[in-house]
PDB file of C-alpha atoms in Angstrom:
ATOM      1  CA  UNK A   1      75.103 128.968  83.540  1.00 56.00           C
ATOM      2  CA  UNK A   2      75.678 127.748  87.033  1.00 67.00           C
ATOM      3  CA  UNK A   3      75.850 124.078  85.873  1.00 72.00           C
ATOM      4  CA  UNK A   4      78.595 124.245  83.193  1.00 79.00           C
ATOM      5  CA  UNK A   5      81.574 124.951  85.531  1.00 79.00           C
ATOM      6  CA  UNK A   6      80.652 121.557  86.828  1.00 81.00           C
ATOM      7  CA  UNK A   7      79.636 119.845  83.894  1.00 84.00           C
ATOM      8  CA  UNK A   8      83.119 120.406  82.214  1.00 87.00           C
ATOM      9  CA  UNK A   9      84.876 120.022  85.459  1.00 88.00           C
ATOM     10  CA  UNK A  10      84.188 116.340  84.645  1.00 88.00           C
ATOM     11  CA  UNK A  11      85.813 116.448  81.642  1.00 90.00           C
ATOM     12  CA  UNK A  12      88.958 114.201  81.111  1.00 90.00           C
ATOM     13  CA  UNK A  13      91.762 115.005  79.116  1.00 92.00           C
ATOM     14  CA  UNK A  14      92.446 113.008  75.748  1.00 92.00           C
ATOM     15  CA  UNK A  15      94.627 113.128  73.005  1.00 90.00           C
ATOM     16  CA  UNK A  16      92.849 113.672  69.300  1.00 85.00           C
ATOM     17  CA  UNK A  17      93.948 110.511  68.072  1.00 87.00           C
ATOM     18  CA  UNK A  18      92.021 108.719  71.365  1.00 89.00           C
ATOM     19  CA  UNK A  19      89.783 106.490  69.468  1.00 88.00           C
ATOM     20  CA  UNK A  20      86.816 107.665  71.770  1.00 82.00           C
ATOM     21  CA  UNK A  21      86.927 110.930  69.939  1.00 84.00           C
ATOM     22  CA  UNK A  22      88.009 109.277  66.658  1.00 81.00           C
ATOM     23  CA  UNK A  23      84.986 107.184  66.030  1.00 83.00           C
ATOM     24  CA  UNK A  24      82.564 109.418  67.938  1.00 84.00           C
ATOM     25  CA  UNK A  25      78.900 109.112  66.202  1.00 84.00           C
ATOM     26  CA  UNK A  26      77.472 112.342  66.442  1.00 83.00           C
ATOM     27  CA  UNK A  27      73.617 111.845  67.857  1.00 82.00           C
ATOM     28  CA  UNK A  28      72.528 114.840  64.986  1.00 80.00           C
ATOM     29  CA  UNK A  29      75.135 116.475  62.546  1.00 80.00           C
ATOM     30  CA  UNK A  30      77.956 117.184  64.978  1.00 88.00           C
ATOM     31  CA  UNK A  31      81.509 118.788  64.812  1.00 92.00           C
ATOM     32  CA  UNK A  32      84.392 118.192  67.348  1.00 94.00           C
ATOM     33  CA  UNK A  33      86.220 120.550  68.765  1.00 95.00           C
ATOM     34  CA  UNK A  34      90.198 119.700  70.338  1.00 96.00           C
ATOM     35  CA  UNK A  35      92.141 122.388  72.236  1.00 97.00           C
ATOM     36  CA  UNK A  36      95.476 121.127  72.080  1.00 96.00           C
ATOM     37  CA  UNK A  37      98.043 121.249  75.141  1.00 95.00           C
ATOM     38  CA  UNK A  38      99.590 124.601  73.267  1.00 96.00           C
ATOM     39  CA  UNK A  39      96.138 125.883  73.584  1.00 96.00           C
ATOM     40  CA  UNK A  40      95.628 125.159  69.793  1.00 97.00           C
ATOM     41  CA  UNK A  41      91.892 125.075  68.196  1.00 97.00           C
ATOM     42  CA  UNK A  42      91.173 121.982  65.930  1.00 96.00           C
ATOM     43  CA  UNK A  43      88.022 122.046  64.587  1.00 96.00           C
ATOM     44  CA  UNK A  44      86.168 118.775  62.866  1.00 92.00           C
ATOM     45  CA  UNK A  45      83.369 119.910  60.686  1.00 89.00           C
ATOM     46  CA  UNK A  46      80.410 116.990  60.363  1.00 84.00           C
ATOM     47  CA  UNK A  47      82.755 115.327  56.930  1.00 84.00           C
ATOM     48  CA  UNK A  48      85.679 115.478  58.979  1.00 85.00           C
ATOM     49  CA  UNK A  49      87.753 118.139  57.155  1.00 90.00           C
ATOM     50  CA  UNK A  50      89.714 119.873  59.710  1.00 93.00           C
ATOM     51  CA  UNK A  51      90.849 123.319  60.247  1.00 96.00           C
ATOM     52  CA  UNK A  52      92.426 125.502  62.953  1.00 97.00           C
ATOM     53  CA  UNK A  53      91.490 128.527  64.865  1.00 97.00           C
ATOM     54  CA  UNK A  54      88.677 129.794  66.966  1.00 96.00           C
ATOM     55  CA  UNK A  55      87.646 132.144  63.799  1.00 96.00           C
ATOM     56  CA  UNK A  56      87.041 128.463  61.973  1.00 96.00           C
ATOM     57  CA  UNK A  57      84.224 127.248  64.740  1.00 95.00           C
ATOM     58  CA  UNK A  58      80.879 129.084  63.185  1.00 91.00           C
ATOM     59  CA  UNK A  59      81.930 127.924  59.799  1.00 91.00           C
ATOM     60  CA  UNK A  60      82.174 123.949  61.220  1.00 92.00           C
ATOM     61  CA  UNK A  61      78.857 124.863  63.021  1.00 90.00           C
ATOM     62  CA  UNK A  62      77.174 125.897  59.333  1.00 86.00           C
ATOM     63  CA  UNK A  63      78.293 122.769  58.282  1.00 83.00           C
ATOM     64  CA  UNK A  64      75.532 120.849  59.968  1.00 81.00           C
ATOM     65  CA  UNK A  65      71.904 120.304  58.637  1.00 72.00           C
ATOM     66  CA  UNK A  66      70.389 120.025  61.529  1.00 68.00           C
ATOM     67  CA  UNK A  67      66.436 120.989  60.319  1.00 71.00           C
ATOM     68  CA  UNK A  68      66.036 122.018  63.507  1.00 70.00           C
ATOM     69  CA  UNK A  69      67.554 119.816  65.663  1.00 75.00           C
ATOM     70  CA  UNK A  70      70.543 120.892  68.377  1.00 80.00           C
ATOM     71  CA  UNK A  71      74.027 120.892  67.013  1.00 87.00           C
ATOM     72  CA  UNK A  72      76.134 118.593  68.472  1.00 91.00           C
ATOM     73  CA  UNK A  73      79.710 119.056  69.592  1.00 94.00           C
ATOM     74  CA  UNK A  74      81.868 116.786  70.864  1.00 94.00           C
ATOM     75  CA  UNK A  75      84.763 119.608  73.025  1.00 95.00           C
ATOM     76  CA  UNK A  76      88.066 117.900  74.391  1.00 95.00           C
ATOM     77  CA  UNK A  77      91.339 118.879  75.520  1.00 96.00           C
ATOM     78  CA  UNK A  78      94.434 117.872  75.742  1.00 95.00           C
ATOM     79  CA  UNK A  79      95.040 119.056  79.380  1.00 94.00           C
ATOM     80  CA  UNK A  80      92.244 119.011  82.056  1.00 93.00           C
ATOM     81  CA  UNK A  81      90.442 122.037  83.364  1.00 92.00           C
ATOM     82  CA  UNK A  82      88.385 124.822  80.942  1.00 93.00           C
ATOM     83  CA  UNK A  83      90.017 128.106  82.284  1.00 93.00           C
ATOM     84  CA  UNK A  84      92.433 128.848  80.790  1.00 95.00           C
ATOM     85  CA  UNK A  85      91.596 132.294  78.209  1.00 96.00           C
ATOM     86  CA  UNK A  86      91.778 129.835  74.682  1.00 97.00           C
ATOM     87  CA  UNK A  87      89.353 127.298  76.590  1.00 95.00           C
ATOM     88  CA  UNK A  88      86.832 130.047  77.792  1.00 94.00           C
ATOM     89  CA  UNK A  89      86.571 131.999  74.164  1.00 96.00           C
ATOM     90  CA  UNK A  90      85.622 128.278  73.057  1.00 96.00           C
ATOM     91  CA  UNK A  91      83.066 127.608  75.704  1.00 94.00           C
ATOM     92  CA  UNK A  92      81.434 131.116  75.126  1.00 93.00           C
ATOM     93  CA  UNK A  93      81.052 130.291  71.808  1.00 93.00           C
ATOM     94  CA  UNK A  94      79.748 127.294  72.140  1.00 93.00           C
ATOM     95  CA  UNK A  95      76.905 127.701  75.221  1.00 90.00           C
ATOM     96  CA  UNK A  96      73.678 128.659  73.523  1.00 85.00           C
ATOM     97  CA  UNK A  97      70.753 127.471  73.259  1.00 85.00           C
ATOM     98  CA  UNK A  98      70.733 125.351  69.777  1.00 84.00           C
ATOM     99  CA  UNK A  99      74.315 123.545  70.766  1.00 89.00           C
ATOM    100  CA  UNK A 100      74.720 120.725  72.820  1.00 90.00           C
ATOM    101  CA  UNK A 101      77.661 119.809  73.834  1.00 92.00           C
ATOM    102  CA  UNK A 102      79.627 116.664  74.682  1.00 92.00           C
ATOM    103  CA  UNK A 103      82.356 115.809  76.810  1.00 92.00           C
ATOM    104  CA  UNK A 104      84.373 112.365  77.100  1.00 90.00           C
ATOM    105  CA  UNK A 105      84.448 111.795  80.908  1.00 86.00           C
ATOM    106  CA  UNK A 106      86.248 108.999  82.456  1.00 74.00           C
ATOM    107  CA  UNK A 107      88.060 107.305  79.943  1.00 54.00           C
TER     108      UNK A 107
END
């Protein structure tokens, strides 16, 4: 837990329609996740339907066959930084064990 402050500090910001995120290739059936700069959830499911809300998240995760493999999810933002309240219910969600998670960094 003491690493993921600093992993996502080197997060960058991107828009959704960034073609990094766009044409991401998930390494095992992933999902993205977006936080929008009104602090708005958009969640990608692995066939790319999209829906909205933090209550949508475990149903994009179910999505996945991952026959035991990690989950993959690719988590950007708008805006930089992960504290804000909307950022850290995603997060929280999101760090266990069978998830790993992706940031774009640098673009």
């Amino acid at each position: 837990m003491k690493l993921l402050p600093r992993f996502l500090e080197r997060s960058t910001p991107v828009t959704a329609a960034n073609e990094v995120i766009a044409q991401w290739k998930s390494p095992t059936q992933g999902i993205r996740i977006h936080v929008t700069a009104n602090e708005t959830i958009e969640v990608y499911n692995c066939f790319g339907s999209k829906s909205v809300g933090l209550e949508t998240i475990n149903d994009a995760l179910n999505s996945t066959m991952t026959y035991g493999n990690e989950r993959s999810v690719l988590l950007t933002s708008d805006r930089a930084g992960w504290e804000t309240p909307v950022k850290k219910k995603v997060v929280s969600l999101l760090f266990q064990p069978s998830i790993q998670i992706y940031i774009v960094e640098g673009t």
